[in-house]
C-alpha positions as MATLAB code, in Angstrom:
seq = 'MKISTKGRYGLRILIDLAHHEGDKPRLIRDIAQSQQISEKYISRLVIDLRKAHLIRSVRGVNGGFHLAKKPEEITLLEVVETMEGPIGVVDCVHTHNHCVRHSSCGARTIWQKLNENIRNMMAEITLQEILDAYDRSGHTENTDYCI';
ca = [
      -0.644  -32.875  -48.460;
      -2.567  -34.510  -45.679;
      -2.498  -33.521  -42.031;
      -2.104  -36.630  -39.884;
      -3.480  -37.364  -36.436;
      -0.254  -35.943  -35.045;
      -1.091  -32.501  -36.460;
      -4.798  -32.664  -35.645;
      -4.239  -33.926  -32.107;
      -1.514  -31.328  -31.495;
      -4.074  -28.653  -32.288;
      -6.662  -30.341  -30.057;
      -4.188  -30.352  -27.156;
      -3.618  -26.611  -27.593;
      -7.347  -25.937  -27.791;
      -7.899  -27.973  -24.638;
      -5.178  -26.051  -22.807;
      -6.588  -22.733  -24.023;
     -10.050  -23.645  -22.767;
      -8.551  -24.300  -19.338;
      -6.150  -21.340  -19.135;
      -6.389  -19.645  -15.787;
      -7.076  -22.980  -14.120;
      -4.305  -24.969  -12.526;
      -1.900  -26.651  -14.955;
      -3.609  -29.300  -17.069;
      -2.599  -32.927  -16.563;
      -2.055  -35.275  -19.496;
      -4.660  -37.543  -17.931;
      -7.256  -34.747  -18.032;
      -6.446  -33.808  -21.628;
      -6.645  -37.470  -22.644;
     -10.017  -37.908  -20.996;
     -11.424  -34.683  -22.414;
     -10.123  -35.254  -25.944;
     -10.463  -39.052  -26.004;
      -6.821  -39.495  -27.007;
      -4.560  -42.011  -25.277;
      -2.299  -40.660  -22.543;
       0.648  -42.419  -24.143;
       0.108  -40.620  -27.468;
      -0.392  -37.235  -25.794;
       2.819  -37.795  -23.818;
       4.711  -38.061  -27.116;
       2.961  -35.073  -28.711;
       3.564  -32.664  -25.831;
       7.305  -33.154  -26.278;
       7.162  -31.532  -29.740;
       4.785  -28.810  -28.542;
       7.089  -27.996  -25.644;
      10.231  -27.955  -27.815;
       8.468  -25.475  -30.120;
       7.652  -23.276  -27.087;
       3.912  -23.606  -27.699;
       3.317  -25.120  -24.275;
       5.219  -25.104  -21.021;
       5.338  -27.689  -18.311;
       5.031  -27.100  -14.600;
       6.689  -29.661  -12.359;
       5.632  -30.834   -8.960;
       2.498  -31.860   -7.152;
       0.417  -29.211   -8.863;
       2.213  -29.655  -12.173;
       0.928  -30.090  -15.679;
       0.822  -28.021  -18.846;
      -0.108  -24.469  -19.838;
       0.055  -22.590  -23.107;
       3.422  -20.856  -23.445;
       1.943  -18.072  -25.596;
      -1.350  -16.286  -25.853;
      -3.801  -17.982  -28.261;
      -3.640  -14.971  -30.588;
       0.143  -15.489  -30.902;
      -0.076  -19.125  -32.031;
      -0.778  -19.756  -35.707;
      -2.176  -22.835  -37.371;
       0.956  -22.939  -39.538;
       3.158  -23.019  -36.449;
       1.161  -25.885  -34.955;
       1.018  -27.978  -38.127;
       4.683  -27.483  -39.004;
       5.682  -28.278  -35.420;
       3.804  -31.549  -35.552;
       4.193  -32.509  -39.229;
       7.282  -30.727  -40.513;
       7.383  -28.208  -43.369;
       4.218  -27.899  -45.448;
       4.780  -29.228  -48.938;
       2.164  -30.041  -51.548;
       4.867  -31.884  -53.503;
       8.378  -32.926  -52.477;
      10.198  -30.726  -54.997;
       8.927  -27.563  -53.285;
      11.470  -28.078  -50.488;
      14.173  -30.192  -52.080;
      15.660  -29.167  -55.376;
      17.461  -32.460  -55.863;
      14.296  -34.523  -55.462;
      13.618  -34.413  -59.184;
      16.103  -34.254  -62.053;
      13.759  -31.868  -63.878;
      13.524  -29.279  -61.097;
      15.300  -26.553  -63.058;
      13.224  -27.004  -66.226;
       9.864  -28.022  -64.788;
       7.063  -25.588  -65.619;
       4.767  -27.126  -63.022;
       7.204  -26.557  -60.168;
       6.466  -22.816  -60.049;
       2.742  -23.614  -59.802;
       3.393  -26.022  -56.912;
       5.564  -23.417  -55.181;
       2.884  -20.746  -55.533;
       0.173  -23.095  -54.259;
       2.384  -24.126  -51.356;
       3.122  -20.486  -50.506;
      -0.587  -19.606  -50.581;
      -1.443  -22.498  -48.266;
       1.313  -21.517  -45.844;
       0.253  -17.841  -45.907;
      -3.360  -18.745  -45.225;
      -2.402  -21.039  -42.352;
      -0.125  -18.321  -40.943;
      -3.094  -15.936  -40.788;
      -5.261  -18.305  -38.719;
      -4.585  -18.039  -35.000;
      -5.510  -20.372  -32.199;
      -7.695  -17.559  -30.859;
      -9.682  -17.477  -34.122;
     -10.200  -21.236  -33.903;
     -11.367  -20.899  -30.281;
     -13.727  -18.064  -31.228;
     -15.209  -20.127  -34.070;
     -15.930  -23.020  -31.691;
     -17.393  -20.696  -29.096;
     -19.690  -19.087  -31.698;
     -20.868  -22.489  -32.903;
     -21.848  -23.524  -29.370;
     -19.508  -26.513  -29.203;
     -18.359  -27.821  -25.859;
     -14.828  -28.624  -24.769;
     -15.399  -32.321  -25.569;
     -15.976  -31.609  -29.224;
     -13.720  -33.264  -31.776;
     -11.556  -30.345  -32.890;
     -10.994  -31.381  -36.504;
      -9.700  -28.868  -39.013;
];
């Protein structure tokens, strides 16, 4: 399992929006400049974030984006699965017909348990905890928010 730029940048967009909550809605241009991600790529990513109700858009002259939930209500699991799809350390964890040995494979239960533990851990980490960790470390809003 590897989290792609789509997952990492989705999280960075949410962190950027959280750092600017209370301000006017955040423009894609401003997020792109702050996070050093192309506007075109952010434009594609915000579609998934909006469909998942993690962000909301505001139309009009003073339009842009805001978080749709409080940072403590958004989990890392929710962000990653929104951007990447279901977490799976191996394909057979989600699809029984992926392997002809799925019903007799002793390793499959280990993969399922590992996958469940990863998902549970990610579900316990909130956006607020990530923000607090960056604040404690003294990072600025232009920091590369890698996980």
